[in-house]
PDB file of C-alpha atoms in Angstrom:
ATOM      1  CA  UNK A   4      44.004 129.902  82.062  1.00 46.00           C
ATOM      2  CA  UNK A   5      42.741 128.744  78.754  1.00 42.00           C
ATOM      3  CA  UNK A   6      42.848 131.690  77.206  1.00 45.00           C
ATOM      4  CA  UNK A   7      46.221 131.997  78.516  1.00 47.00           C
ATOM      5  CA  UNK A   8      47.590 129.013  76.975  1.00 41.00           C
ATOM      6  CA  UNK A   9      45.726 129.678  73.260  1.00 42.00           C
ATOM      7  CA  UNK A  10      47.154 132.952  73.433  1.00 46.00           C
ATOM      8  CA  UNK A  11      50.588 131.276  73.720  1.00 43.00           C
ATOM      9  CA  UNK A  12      49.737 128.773  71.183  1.00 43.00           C
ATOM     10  CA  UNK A  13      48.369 131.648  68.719  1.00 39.00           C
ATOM     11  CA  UNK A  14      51.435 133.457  69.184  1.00 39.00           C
ATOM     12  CA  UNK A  15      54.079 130.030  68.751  1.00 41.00           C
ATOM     13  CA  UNK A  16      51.964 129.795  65.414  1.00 37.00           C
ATOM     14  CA  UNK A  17      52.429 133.514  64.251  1.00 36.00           C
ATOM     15  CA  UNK A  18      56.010 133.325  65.281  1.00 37.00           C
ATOM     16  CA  UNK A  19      56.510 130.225  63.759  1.00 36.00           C
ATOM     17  CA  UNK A  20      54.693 131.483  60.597  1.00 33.00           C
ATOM     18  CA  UNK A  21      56.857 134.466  59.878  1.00 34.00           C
ATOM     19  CA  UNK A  22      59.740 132.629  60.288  1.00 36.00           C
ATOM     20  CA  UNK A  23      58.856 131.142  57.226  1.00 38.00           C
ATOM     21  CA  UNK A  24      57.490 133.614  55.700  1.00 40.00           C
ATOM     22  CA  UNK A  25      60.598 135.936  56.032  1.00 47.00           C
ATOM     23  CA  UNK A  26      62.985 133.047  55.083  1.00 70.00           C
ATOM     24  CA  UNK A  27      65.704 133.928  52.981  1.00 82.00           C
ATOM     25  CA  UNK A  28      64.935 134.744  49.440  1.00 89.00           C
ATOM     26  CA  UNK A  29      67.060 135.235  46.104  1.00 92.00           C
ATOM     27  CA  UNK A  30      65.532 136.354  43.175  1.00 94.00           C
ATOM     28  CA  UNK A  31      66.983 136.053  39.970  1.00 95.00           C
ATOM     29  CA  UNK A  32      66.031 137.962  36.993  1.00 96.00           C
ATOM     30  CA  UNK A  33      67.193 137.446  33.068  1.00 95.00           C
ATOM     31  CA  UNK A  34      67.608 140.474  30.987  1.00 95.00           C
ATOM     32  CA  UNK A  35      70.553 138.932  29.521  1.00 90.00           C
ATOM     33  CA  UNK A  36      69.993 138.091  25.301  1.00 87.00           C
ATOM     34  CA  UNK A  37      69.030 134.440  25.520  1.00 89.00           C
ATOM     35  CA  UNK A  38      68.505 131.802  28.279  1.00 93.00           C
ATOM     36  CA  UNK A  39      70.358 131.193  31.069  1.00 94.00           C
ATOM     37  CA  UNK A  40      70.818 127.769  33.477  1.00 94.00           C
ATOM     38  CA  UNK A  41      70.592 128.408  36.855  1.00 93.00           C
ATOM     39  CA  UNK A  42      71.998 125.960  39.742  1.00 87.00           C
ATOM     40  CA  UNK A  43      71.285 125.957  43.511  1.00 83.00           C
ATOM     41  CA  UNK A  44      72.545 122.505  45.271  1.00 74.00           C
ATOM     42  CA  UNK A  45      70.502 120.195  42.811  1.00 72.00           C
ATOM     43  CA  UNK A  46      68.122 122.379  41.691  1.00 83.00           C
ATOM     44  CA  UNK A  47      68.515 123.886  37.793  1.00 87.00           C
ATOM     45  CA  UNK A  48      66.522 126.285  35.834  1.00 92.00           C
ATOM     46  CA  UNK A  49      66.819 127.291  32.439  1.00 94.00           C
ATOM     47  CA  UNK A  50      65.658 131.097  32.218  1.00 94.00           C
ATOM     48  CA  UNK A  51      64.320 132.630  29.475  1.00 93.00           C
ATOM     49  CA  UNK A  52      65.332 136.604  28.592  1.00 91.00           C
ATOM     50  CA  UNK A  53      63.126 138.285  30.527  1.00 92.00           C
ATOM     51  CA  UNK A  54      62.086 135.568  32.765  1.00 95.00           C
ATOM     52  CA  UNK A  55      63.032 135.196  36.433  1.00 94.00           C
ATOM     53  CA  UNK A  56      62.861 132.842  39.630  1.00 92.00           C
ATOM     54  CA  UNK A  57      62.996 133.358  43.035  1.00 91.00           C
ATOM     55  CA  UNK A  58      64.920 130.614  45.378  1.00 87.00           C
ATOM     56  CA  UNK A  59      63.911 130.514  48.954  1.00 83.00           C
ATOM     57  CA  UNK A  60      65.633 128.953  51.936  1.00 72.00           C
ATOM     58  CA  UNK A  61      69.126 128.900  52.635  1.00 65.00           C
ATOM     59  CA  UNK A  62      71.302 129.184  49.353  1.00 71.00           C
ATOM     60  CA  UNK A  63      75.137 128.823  49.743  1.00 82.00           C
ATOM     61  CA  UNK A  64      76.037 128.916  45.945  1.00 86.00           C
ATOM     62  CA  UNK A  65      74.327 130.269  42.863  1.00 90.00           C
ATOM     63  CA  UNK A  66      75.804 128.561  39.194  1.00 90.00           C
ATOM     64  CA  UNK A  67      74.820 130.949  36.507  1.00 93.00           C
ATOM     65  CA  UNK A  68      75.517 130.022  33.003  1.00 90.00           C
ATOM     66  CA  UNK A  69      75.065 131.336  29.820  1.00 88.00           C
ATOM     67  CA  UNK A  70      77.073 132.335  26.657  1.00 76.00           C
ATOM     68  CA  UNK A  71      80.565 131.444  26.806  1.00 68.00           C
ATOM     69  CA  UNK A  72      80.682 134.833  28.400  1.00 81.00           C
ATOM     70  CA  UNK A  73      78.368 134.163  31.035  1.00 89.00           C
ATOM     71  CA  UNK A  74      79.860 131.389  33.573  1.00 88.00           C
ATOM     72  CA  UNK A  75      79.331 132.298  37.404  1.00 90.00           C
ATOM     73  CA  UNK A  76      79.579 130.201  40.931  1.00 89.00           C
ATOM     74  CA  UNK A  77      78.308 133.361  43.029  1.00 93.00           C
ATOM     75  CA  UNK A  78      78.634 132.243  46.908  1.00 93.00           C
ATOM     76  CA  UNK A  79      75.968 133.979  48.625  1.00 93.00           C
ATOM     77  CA  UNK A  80      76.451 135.435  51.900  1.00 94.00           C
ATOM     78  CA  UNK A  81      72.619 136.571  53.615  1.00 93.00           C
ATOM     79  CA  UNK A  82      71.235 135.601  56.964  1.00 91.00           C
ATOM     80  CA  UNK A  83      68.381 133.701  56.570  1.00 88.00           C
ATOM     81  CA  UNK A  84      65.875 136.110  56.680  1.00 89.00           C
ATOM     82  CA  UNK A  85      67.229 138.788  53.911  1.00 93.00           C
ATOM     83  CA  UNK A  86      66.548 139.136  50.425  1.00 94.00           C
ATOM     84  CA  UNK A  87      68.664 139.319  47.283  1.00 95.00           C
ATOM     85  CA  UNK A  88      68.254 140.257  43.582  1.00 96.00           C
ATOM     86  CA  UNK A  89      70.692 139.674  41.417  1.00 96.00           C
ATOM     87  CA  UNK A  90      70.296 141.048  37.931  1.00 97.00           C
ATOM     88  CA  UNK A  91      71.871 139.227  34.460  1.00 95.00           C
ATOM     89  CA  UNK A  92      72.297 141.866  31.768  1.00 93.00           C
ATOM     90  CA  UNK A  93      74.939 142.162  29.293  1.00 91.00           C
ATOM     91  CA  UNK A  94      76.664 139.254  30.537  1.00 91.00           C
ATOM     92  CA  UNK A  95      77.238 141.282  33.822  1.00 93.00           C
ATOM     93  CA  UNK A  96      75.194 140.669  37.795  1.00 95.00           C
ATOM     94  CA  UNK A  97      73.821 143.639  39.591  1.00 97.00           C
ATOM     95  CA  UNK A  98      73.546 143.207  42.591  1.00 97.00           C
ATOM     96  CA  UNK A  99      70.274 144.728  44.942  1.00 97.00           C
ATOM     97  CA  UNK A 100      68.674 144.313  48.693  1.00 96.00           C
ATOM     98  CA  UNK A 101      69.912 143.309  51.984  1.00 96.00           C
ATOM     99  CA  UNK A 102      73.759 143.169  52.441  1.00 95.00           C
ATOM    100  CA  UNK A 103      74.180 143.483  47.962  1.00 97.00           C
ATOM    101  CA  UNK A 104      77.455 145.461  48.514  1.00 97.00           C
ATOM    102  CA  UNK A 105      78.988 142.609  50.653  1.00 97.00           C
ATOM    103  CA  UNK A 106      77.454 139.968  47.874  1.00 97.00           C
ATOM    104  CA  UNK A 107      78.891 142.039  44.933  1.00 98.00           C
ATOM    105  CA  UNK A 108      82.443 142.886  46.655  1.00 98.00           C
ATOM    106  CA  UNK A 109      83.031 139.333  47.416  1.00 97.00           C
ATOM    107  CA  UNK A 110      82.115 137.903  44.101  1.00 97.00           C
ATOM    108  CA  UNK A 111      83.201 140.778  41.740  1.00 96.00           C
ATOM    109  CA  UNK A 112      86.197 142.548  43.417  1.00 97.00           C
ATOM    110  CA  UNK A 113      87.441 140.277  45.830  1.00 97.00           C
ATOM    111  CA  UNK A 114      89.745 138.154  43.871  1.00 96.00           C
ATOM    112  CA  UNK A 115      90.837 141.138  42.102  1.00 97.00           C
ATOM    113  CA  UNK A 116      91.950 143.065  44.737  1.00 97.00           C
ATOM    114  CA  UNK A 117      93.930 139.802  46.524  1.00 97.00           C
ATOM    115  CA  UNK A 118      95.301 138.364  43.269  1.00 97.00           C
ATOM    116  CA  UNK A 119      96.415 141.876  42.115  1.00 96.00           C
ATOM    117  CA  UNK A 120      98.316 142.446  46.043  1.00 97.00           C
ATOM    118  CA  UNK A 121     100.959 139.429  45.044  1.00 97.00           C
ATOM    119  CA  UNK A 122     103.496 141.856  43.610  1.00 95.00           C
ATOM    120  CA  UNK A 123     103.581 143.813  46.018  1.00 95.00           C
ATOM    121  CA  UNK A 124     104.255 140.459  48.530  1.00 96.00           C
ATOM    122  CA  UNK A 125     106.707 139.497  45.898  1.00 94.00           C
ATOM    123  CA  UNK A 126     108.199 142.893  46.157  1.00 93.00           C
ATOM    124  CA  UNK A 127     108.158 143.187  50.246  1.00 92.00           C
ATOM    125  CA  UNK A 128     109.478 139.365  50.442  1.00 92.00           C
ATOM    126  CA  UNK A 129     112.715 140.368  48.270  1.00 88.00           C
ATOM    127  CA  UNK A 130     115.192 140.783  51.204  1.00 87.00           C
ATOM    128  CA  UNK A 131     113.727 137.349  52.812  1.00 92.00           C
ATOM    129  CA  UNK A 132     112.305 139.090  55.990  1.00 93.00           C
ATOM    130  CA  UNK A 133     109.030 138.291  57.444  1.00 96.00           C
ATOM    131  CA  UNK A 134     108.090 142.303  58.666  1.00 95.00           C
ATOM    132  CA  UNK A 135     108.188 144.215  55.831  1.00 95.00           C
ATOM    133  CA  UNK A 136     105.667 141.162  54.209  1.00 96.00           C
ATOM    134  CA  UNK A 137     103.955 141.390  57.763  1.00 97.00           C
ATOM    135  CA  UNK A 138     103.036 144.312  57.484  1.00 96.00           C
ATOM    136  CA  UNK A 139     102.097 145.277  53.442  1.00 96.00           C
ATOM    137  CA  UNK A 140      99.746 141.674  54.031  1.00 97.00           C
ATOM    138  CA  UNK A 141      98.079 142.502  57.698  1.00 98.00           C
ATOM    139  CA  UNK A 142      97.265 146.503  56.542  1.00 97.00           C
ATOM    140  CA  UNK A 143      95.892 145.532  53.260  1.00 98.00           C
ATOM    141  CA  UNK A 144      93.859 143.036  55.618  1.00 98.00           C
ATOM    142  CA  UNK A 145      92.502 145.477  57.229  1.00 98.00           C
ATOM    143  CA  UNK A 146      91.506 147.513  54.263  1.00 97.00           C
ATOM    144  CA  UNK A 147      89.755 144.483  53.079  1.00 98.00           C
ATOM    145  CA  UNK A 148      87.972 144.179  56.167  1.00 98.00           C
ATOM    146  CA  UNK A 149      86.372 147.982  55.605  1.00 97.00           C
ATOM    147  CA  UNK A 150      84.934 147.253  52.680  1.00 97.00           C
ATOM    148  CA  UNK A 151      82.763 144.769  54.297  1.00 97.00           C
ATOM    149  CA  UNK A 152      81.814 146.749  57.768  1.00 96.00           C
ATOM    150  CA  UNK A 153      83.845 144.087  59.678  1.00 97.00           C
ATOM    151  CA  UNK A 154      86.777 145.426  62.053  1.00 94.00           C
ATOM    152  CA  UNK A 155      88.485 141.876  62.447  1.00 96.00           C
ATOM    153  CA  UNK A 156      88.755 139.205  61.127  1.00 97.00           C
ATOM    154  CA  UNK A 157      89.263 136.558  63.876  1.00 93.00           C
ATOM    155  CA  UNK A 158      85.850 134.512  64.310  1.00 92.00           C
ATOM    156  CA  UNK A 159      83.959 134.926  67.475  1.00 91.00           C
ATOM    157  CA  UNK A 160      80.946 133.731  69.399  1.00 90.00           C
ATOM    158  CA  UNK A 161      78.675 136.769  68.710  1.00 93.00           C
ATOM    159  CA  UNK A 162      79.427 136.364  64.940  1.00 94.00           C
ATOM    160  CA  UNK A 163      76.496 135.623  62.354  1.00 94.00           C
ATOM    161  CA  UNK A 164      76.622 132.444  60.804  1.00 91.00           C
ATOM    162  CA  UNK A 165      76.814 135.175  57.495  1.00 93.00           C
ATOM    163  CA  UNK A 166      79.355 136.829  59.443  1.00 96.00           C
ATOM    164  CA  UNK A 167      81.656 133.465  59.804  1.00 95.00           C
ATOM    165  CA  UNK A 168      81.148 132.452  56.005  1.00 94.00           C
ATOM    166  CA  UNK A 169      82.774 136.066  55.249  1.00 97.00           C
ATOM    167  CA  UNK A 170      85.326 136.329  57.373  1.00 97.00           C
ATOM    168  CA  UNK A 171      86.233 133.146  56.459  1.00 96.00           C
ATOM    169  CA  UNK A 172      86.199 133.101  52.498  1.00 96.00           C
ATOM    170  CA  UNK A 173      88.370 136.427  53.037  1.00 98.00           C
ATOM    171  CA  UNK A 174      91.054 134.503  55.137  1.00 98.00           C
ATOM    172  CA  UNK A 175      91.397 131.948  52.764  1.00 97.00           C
ATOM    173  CA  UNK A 176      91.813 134.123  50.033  1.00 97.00           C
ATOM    174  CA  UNK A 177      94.422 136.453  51.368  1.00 98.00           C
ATOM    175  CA  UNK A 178      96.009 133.497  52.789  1.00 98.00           C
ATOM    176  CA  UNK A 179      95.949 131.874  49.348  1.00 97.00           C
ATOM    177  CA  UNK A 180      97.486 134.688  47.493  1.00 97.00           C
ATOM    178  CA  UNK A 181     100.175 135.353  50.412  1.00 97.00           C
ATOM    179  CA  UNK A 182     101.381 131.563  50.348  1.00 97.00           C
ATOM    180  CA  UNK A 183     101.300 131.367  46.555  1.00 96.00           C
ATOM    181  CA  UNK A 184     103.639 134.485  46.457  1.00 95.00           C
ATOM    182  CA  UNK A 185     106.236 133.249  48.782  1.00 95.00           C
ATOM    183  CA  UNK A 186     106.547 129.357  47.758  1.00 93.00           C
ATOM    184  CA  UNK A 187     106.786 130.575  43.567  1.00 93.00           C
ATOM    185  CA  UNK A 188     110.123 132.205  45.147  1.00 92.00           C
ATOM    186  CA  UNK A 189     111.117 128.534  46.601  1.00 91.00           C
ATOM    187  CA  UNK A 190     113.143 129.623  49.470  1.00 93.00           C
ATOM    188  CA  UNK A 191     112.474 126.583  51.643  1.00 92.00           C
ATOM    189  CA  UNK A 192     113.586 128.957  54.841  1.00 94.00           C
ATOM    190  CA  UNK A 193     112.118 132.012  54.522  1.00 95.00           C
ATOM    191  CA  UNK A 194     108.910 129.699  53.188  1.00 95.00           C
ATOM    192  CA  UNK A 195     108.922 128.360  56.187  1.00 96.00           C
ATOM    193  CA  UNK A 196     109.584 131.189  58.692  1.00 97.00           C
ATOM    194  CA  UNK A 197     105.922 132.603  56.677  1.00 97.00           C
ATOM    195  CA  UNK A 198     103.945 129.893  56.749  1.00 96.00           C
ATOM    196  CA  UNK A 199     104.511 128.971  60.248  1.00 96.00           C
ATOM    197  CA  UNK A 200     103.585 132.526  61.360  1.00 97.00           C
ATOM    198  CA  UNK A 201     100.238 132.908  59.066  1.00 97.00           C
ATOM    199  CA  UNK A 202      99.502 129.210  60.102  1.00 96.00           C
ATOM    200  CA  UNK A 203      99.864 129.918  64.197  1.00 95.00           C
ATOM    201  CA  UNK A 204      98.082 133.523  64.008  1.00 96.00           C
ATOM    202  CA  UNK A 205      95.232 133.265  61.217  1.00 96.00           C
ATOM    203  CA  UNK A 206      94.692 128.763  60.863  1.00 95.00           C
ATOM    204  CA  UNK A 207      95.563 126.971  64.249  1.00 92.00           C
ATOM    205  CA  UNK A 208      92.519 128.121  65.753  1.00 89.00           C
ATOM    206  CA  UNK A 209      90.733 126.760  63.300  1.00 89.00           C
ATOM    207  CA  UNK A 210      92.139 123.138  62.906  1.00 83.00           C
ATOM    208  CA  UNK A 211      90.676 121.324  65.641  1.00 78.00           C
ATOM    209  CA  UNK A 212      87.271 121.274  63.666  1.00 81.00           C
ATOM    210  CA  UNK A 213      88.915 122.011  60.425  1.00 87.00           C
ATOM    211  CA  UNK A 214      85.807 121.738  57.760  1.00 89.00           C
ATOM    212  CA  UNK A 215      85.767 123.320  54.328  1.00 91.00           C
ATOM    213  CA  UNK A 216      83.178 125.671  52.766  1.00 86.00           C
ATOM    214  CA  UNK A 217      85.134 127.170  50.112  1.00 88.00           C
ATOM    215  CA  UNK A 218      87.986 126.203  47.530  1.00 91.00           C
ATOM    216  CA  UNK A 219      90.326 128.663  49.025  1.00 95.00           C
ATOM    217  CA  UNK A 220      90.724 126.718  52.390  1.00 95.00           C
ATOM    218  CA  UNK A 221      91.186 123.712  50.086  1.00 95.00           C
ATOM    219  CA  UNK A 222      94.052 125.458  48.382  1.00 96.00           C
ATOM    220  CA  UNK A 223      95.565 127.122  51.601  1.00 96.00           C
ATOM    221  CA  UNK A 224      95.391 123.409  52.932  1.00 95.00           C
ATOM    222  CA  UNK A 225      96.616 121.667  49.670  1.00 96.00           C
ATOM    223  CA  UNK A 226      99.883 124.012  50.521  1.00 96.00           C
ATOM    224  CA  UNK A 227     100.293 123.369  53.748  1.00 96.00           C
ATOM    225  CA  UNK A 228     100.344 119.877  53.503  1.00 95.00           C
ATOM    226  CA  UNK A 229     102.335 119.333  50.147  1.00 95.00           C
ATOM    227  CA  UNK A 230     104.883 121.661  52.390  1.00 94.00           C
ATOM    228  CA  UNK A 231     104.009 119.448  55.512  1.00 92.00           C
ATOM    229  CA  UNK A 232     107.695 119.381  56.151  1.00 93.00           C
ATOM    230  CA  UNK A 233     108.182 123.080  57.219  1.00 93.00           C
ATOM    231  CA  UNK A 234     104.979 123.765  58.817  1.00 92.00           C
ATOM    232  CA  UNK A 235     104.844 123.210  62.896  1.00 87.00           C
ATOM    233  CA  UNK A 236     101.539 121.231  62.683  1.00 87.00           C
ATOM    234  CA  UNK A 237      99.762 117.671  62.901  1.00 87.00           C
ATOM    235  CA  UNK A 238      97.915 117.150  60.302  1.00 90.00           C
ATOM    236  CA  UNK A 239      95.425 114.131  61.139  1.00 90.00           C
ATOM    237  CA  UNK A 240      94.610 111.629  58.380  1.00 92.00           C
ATOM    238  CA  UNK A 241      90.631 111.017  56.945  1.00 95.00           C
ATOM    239  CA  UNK A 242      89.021 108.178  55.013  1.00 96.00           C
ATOM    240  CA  UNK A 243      89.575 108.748  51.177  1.00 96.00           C
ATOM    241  CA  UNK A 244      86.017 109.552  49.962  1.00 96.00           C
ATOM    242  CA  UNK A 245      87.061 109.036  46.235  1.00 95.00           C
ATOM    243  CA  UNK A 246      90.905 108.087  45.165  1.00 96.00           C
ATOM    244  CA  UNK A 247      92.601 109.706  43.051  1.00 95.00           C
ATOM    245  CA  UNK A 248      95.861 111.275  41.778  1.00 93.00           C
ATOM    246  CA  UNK A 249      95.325 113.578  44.893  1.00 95.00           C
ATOM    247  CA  UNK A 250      95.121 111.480  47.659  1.00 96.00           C
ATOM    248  CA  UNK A 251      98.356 112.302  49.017  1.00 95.00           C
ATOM    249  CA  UNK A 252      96.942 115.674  49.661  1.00 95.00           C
ATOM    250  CA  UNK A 253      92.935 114.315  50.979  1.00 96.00           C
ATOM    251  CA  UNK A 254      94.180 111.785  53.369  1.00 96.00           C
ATOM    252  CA  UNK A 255      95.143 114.931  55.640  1.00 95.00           C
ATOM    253  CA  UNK A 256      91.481 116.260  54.783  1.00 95.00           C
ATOM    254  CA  UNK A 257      88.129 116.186  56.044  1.00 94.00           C
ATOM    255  CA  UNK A 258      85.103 115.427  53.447  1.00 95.00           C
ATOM    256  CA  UNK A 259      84.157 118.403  53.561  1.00 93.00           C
ATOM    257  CA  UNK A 260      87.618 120.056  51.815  1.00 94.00           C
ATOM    258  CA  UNK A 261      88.108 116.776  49.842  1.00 95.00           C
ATOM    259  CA  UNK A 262      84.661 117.791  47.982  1.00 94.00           C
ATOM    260  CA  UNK A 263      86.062 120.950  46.632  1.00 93.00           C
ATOM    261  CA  UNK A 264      89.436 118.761  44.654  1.00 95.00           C
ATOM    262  CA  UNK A 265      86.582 117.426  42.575  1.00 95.00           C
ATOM    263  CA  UNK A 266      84.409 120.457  42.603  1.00 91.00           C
ATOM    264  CA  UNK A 267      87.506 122.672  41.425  1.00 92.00           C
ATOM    265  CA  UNK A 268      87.814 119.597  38.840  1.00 94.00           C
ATOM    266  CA  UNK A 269      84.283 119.963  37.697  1.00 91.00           C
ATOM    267  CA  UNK A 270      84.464 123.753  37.232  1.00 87.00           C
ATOM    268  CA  UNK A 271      87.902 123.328  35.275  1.00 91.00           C
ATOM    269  CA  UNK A 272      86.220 120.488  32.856  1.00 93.00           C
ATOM    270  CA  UNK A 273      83.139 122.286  32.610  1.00 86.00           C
ATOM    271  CA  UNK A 274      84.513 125.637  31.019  1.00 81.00           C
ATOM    272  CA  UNK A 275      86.474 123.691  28.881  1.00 88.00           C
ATOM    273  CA  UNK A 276      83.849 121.558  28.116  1.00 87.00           C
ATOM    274  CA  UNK A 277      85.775 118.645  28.459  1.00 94.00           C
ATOM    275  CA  UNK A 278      84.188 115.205  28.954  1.00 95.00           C
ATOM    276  CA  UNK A 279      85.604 114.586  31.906  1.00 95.00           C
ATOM    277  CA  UNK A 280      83.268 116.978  33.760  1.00 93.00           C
ATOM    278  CA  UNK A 281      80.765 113.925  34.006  1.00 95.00           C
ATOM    279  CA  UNK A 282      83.001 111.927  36.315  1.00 96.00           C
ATOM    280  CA  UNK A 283      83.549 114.991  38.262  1.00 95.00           C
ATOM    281  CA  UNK A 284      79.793 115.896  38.705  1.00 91.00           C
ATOM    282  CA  UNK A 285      79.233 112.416  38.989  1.00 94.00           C
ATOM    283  CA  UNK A 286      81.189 111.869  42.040  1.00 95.00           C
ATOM    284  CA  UNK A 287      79.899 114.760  43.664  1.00 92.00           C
ATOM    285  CA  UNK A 288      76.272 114.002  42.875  1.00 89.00           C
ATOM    286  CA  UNK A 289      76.865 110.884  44.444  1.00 92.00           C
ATOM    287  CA  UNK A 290      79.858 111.003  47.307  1.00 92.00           C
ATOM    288  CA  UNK A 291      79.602 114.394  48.413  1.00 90.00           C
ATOM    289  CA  UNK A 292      75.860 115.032  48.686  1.00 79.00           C
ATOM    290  CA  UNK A 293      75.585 115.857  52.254  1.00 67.00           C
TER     291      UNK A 293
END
């Protein structure tokens, strides 16, 4: 019997071990010319050429910064026990290990492929009908999808938690661009006959614990409400973490999304290098810490 239960205990310790051991890792290694300043959550490192640093634990975002060339929020999507390398040379990331053609997709050639797609919804939206825009936006969905070995995009109960970030952050975006394309041609009828259908197939589900981990649901939510009006949804109203000129928009958001007005703030003053960055980082440093 006692052998029994320190054979248990042995193994709890092993298991427990290894689970540590094998925790998620990103290495980061400078081969750029000159140093570099790394950010994860409140950690930063200044890198040397040739130098590089491995982060272990759970990262969500990556800041890299270097020459004005050289200014990166990577989002990092691992499970907890993988392993990533990312590679700064030439003012460029390579990407290498587990899952690095998911990681270099979504931060290189993502936003590229979406933001590039808007003619086309310009193009498919010019006789005001909601098919032929149905149907360009849901197939090039789908092509998305391939890229990243997922067949759907609808979140379920078997998913990953790397799984959810993704097909998440790839909603968002193609929601982003598709809403951005219709409102520019301010048709306040066919605006709303697309919004409402996007919003009951792709965001209802999602608004009973609506949370934010990415600026694009900020922005696909900063649209909805500012167009409020149209849309066939409640929006429920949230303490005001920080006022400011956009309150009108964060009273109908969570913390969670209000942290990414004065994160998308921050990044703005920051590669301007404007002064006002300090407020920005200040309030987030201080409001938005959990």
């Amino acid at each position: 019997m006692k052998q029994s239960f320190l054979g248990k205990r042995i193994f709890c310790i092993l298991l427990f071990s290894s689970s540590v051991l094998s925790s998620q890792k990103i290495t980061i290694i400078n081969n750029n010319t000159g140093s570099v300043t790394i950010k994860n959550n409140k950690t930063e490192v200044i890198l040397k050429d040739g130098n590089k640093k491995e982060f272990s634990g759970i990262v969500n975002k990556i800041s890299i910064k270097g020459t004005q060339d050289l200014d990166r929020s990577l989002t990092i999507y691992l499970e907890p026990t993988e392993k990533l390398i990312l590679t700064i040379k030439n003012n460029t990331i390579v990407y290498q290990g587990d899952q690095a053609a998911i990681n270099e997709y979504l931060n290189e050639k993502l936003n590229v492929d979406t933001y590039g797609k808007m003619k086309d919804y310009l193009q498919a939206s010019e006789k005001k009908s909601l098919s032929p825009l149905k149907i360009n936006s849901e197939l090039f969905l789908t092509n998305i999808l391939k890229k990243v070995n997922l067949k759907s995009i609808i979140i379920s109960s078997e998913d990953t938690n790397s799984t959810k970030k993704i097909k998440t952050h790839i909603k968002y975006n193609w929601l982003y661009t598709i809403f951005s394309s219709v409102i520019s041609l301010k048709d306040k009828n066919f605006s709303k006959e697309v919004i409402n259908y996007y919003y009951q197939k792709y965001i209802e589900s999602d608004t009973a614990e609506f949370s934010c981990n990415g600026a694009f649901q900020y922005s696909v939510m900063e649209i909805l409400i500012k167009n409020k009006d149209i849309v066939s949804a409640q929006f429920p109203m949230y303490t005001i973490v920080e006022h400011s000129d956009s309150d009108n928009i964060n009273q109908y958001l969570p913390k969670t999304c209000q942290k990414y007005f004065f994160f998308n703030k921050y990044r703005y003053f920051e590669h301007i290098n404007d002064p006002q960055k300090d407020y920005y980082e200040k309030v987030l440093n201080e409001k938005f810490t959990d």
